[in-house]
Coordinates of C-alpha atoms and ligand atoms in Angstrom, one line a residue:
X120 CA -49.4 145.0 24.4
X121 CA -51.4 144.2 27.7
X122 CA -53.3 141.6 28.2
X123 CA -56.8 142.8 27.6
X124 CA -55.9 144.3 24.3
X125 CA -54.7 141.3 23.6
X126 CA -58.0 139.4 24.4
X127 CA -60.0 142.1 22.7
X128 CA -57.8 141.5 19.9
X129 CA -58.0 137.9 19.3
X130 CA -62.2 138.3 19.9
X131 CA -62.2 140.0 16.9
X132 CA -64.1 137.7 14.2
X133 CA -62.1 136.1 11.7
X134 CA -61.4 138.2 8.3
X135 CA -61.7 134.8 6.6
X136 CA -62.2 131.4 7.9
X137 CA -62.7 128.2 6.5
X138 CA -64.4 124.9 8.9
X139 CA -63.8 121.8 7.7
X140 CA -63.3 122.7 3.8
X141 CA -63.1 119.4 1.4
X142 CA -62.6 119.4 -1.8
X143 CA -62.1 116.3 -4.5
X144 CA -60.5 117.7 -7.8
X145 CA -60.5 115.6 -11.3
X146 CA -62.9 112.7 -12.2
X147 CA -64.6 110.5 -9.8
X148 CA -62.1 107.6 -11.0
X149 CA -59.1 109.4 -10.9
X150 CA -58.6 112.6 -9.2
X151 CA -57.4 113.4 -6.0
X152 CA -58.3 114.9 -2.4
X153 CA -56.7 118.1 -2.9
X154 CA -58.3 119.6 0.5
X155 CA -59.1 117.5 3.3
X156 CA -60.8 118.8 6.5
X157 CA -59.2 122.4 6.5
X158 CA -60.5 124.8 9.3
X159 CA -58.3 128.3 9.0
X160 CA -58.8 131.1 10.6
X161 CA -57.2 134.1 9.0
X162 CA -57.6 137.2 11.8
X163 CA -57.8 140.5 10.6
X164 CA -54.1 142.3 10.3
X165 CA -52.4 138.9 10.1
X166 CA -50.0 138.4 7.7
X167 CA -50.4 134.6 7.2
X168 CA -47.4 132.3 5.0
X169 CA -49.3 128.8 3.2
X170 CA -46.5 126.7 2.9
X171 CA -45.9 123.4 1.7
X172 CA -44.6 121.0 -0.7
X173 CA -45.6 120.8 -4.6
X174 CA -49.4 119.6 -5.0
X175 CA -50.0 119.7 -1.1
X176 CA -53.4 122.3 -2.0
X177 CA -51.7 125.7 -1.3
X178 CA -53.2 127.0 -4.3
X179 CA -56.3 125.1 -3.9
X180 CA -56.9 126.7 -0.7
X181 CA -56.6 130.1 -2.1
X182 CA -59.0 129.4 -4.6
X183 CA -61.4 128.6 -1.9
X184 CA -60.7 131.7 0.4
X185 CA -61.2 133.7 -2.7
X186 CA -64.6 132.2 -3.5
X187 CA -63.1 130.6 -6.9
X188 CA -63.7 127.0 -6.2
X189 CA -66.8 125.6 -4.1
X190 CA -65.9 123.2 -1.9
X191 CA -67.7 119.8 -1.6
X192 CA -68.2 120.2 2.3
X193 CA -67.4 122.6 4.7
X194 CA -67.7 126.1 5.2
X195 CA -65.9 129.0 3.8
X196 CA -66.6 132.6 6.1
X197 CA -66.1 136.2 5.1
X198 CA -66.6 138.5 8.4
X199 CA -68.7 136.0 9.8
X200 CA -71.1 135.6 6.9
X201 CA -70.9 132.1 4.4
X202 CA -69.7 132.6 0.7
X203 CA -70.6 129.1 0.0
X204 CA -74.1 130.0 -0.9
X205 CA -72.8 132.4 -3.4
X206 CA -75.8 135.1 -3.3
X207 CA -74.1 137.5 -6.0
X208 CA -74.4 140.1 -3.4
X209 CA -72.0 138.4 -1.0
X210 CA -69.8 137.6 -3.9
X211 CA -69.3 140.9 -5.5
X212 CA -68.8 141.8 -1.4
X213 CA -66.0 139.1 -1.6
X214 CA -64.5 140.1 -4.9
X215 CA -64.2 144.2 -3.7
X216 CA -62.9 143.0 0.0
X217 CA -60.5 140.0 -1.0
X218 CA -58.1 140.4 -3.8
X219 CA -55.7 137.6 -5.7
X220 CA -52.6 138.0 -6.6
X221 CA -51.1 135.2 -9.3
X222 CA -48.1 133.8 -9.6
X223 CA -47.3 134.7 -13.3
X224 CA -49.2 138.3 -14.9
X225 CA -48.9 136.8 -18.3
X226 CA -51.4 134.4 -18.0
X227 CA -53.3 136.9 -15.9
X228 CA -53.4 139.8 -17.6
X229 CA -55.6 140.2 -20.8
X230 CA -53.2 141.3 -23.6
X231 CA -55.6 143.1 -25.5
X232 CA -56.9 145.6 -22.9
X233 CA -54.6 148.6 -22.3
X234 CA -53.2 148.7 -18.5
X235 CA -55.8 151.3 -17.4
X236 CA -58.7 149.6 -18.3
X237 CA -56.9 146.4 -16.8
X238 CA -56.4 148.1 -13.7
X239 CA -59.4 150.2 -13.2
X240 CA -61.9 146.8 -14.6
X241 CA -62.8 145.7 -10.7
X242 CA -64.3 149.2 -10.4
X243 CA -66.6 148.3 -13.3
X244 CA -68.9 145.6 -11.3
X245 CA -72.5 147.1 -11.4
X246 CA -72.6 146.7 -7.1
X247 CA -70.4 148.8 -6.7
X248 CA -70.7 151.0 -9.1
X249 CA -73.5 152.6 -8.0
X250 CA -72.3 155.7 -6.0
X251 CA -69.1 155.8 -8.0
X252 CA -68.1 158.7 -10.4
X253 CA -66.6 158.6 -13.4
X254 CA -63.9 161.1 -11.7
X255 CA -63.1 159.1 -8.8
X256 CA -62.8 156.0 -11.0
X257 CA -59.6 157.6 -12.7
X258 CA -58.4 159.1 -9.8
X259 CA -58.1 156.1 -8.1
X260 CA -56.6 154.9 -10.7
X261 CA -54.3 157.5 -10.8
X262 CA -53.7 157.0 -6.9
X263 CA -53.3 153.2 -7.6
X264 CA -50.7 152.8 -10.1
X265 CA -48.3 155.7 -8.4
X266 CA -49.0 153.5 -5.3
X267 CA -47.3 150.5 -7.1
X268 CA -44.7 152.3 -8.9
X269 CA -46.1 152.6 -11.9
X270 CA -46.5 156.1 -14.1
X271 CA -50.5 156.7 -14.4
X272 CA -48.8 158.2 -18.0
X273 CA -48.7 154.4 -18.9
X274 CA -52.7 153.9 -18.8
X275 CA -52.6 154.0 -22.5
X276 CA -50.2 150.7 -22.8
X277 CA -50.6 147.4 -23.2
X278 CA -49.5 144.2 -21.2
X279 CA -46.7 142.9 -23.7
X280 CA -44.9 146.6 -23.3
X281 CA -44.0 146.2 -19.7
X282 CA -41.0 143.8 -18.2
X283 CA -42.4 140.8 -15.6
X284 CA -41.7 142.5 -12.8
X285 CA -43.7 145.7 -14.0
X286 CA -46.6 143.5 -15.4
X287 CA -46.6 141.9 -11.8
X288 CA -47.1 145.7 -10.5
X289 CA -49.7 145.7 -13.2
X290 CA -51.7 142.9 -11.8
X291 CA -50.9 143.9 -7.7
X292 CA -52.8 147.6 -8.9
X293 CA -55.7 145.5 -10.1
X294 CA -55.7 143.5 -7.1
X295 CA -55.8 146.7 -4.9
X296 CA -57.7 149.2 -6.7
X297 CA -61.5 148.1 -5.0
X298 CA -59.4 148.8 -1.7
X299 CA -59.5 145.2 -0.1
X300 CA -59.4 144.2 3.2
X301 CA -57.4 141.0 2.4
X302 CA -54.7 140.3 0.0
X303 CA -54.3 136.7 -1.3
X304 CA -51.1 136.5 -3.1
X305 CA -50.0 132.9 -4.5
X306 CA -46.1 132.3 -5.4
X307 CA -46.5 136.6 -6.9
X308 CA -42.8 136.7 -7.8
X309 CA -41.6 132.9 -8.2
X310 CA -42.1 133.6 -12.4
X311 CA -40.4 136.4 -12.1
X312 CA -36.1 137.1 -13.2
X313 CA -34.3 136.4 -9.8
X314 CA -33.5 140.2 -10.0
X315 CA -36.5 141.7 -9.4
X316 CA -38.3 139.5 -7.2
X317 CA -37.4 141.1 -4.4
X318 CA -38.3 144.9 -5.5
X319 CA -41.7 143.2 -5.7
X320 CA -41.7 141.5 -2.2
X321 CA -40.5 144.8 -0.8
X322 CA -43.4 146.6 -2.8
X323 CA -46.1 144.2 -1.4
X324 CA -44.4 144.3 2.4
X325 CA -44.7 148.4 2.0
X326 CA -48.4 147.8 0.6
X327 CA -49.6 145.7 3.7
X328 CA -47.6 148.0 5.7
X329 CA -49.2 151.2 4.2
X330 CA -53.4 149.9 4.1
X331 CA -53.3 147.4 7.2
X332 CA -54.2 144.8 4.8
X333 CA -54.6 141.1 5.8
X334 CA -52.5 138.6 3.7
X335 CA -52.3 135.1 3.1
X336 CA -49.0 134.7 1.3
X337 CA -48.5 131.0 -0.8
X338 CA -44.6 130.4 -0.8
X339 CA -42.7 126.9 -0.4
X340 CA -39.6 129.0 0.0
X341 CA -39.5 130.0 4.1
X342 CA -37.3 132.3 3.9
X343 CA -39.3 134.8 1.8
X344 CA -42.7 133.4 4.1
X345 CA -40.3 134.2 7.6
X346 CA -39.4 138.2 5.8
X347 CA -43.3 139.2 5.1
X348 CA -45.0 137.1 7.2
X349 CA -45.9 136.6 11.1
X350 CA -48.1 133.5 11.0
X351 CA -47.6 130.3 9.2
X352 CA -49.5 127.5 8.4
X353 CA -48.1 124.6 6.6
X354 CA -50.4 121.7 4.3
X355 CA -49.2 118.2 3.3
X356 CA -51.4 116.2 1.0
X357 CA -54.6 119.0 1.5
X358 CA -54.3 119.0 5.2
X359 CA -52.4 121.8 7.6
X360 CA -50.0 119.8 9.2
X361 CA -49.0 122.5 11.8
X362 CA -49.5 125.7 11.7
X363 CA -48.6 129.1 14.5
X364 CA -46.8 132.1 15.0
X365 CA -43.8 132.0 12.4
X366 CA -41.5 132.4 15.3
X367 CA -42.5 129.4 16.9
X368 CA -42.9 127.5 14.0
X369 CA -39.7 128.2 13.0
X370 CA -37.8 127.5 16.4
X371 CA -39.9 124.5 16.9
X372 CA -41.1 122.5 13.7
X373 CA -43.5 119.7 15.0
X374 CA -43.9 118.6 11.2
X375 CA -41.5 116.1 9.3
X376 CA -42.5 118.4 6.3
X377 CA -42.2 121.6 7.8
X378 CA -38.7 120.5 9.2
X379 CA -37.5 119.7 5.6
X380 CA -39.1 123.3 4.5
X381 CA -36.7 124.5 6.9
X382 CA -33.7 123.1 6.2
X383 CA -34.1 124.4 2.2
X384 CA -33.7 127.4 3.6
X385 CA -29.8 128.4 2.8
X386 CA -28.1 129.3 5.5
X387 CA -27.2 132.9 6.0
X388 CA -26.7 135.0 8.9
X389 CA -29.7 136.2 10.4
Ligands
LIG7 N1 -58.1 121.2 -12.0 C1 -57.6 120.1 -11.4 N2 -58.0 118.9 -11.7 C2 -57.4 117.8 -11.0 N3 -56.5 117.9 -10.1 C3 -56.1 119.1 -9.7 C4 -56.6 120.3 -10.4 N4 -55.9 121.4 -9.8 C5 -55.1 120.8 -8.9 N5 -55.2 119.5 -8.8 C6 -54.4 118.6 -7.9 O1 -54.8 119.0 -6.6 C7 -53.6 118.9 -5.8 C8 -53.4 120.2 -5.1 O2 -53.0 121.1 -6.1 P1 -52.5 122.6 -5.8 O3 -52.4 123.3 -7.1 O4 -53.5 123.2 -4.8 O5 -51.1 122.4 -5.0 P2 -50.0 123.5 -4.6 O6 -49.7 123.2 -3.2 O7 -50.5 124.8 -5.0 O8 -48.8 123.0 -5.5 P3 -47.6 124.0 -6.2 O9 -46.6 124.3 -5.1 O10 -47.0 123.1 -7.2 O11 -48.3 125.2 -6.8 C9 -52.5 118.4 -6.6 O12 -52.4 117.0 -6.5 C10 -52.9 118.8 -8.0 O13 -52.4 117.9 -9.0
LIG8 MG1 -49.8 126.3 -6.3

């Protein structure tokens, strides 16, 4: 890439950006600071790895980029505009440009609703509804769960019929079927049998790969952050501690915590 590209590039606005985010979680007695002064920028096409110790506000974070918690100062920016305000026309924006992915589909998948209506529900919000037929709802289904791996035969099924790894498909289909811009994805396999999380790393890598998509991945295992992602950004105690291109990062850990992160990693050949 030359250099102006390269300037055009980064002038691009931010996908997602937060200035200054704080957030206090539990009672005014007890609780606990669980973001402190975070200012993120997320560019467009980045594929950005959270990483950080237990309880350091990796998930927290998410929450906020995906307009799920409020915070108690700061600012929180999609393409530019605020999503603190929450105007339910910038929200429903939010929800059909910035999907979540959870760390275990049992808890986020409803167990009475049959996997198409699961997967096809997003399509159902009333704003963007509006020029959308009832055709080009189930063909995007359709597209949707062939995308992920799944048979659209299975539409008709429910939740408890489907292995983890398959329910996780389940809930990544949801997450894509509005055709975000930005895919937030927190721990998506660590629930999941050792043997298949990597069929659904692979499937989420291809994904990203395939629609261009922006990610911000949540992982405290930095091996799995250095194979999806190429930006890092690492939180202790609801601050980013350090954060860069995963290559330097990785070469050059500033952080006490991001050092240890490191040397979890088992040593293989790379
Ligand atoms: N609803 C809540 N009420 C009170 N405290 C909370 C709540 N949710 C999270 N916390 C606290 O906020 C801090 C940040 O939690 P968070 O879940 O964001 O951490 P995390 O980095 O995602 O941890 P993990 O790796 O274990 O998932 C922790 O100290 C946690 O105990
Ligand atoms: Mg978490």
């Amino acid at each position: 890439m030359n250099a102006p590209e390269r300037i055009r590039a980064d002038a691009r606005p931010a996908e997602l950006r937060t200035e200054s985010v704080s957030l206090h979680l539990g009672d005014r007695r007890g609780g606990v600071q669980a973001l402190d002064d975070v200012s993120l920028e997320v560019r467009p096409g980045t594929r950005l790895g959270l990483v950080g110790e237990s309880g350091s506000g990796k998930s927290t974070l998410l929450r906020v980029l995906a307009g799920l918690h409020r915070p108690d100062t700061g600012d929180v920016l999609f393409r530019g505009s605020s999503i603190v305000r929450r105007r339910p026309r910038e929200l429903a924006e939010l929800r059909a440009n910035v999907a979540l992915v959870l760390q275990d589909p049992r808890s986020s998948l409803d167990p009475r609703m049959n996997v198409g209506r699961t997967i096809a529900e997003p399509l159902r919000s009333p704003l963007l509804r509006r020029d959308r037929s009832r055709q080009d709802a189930a063909a995007q289904l359709a597209r949707v769960m062939t995308e992920v791996g799944l048979d659209p035969e299975a539409a008709n099924r429910f939740p408890h019929e489907f292995s983890g790894g398959q329910r996780q498909r389940i809930a990544i289909a949801r997450a894509l079927v509005t055709r975000p811009a930005v895919l937030l994805a927190d721990e998506p396999v660590s629930a999941l049998d050792v043997s298949v999380r990597a069929q659904i790393l692979n499937l989420l890598l291809e994904l990203v790969n395939a629609r261009g998509l922006t990610m911000v991945f949540v992982s405290h295992d930095l091996a799995v952050v250095r194979h999806l992602c190429d930006e890092v950004a690492v939180m202790k105690d609801g601050r980013i501690v350090e954060s860069g291109h995963l290559a330097d990062v990785y070469a050059e850990p500033q952080h006490a915590v991001t050092r240890d992160l490191l040397a979890a990693i088992p040593r293989i050949k790379v």
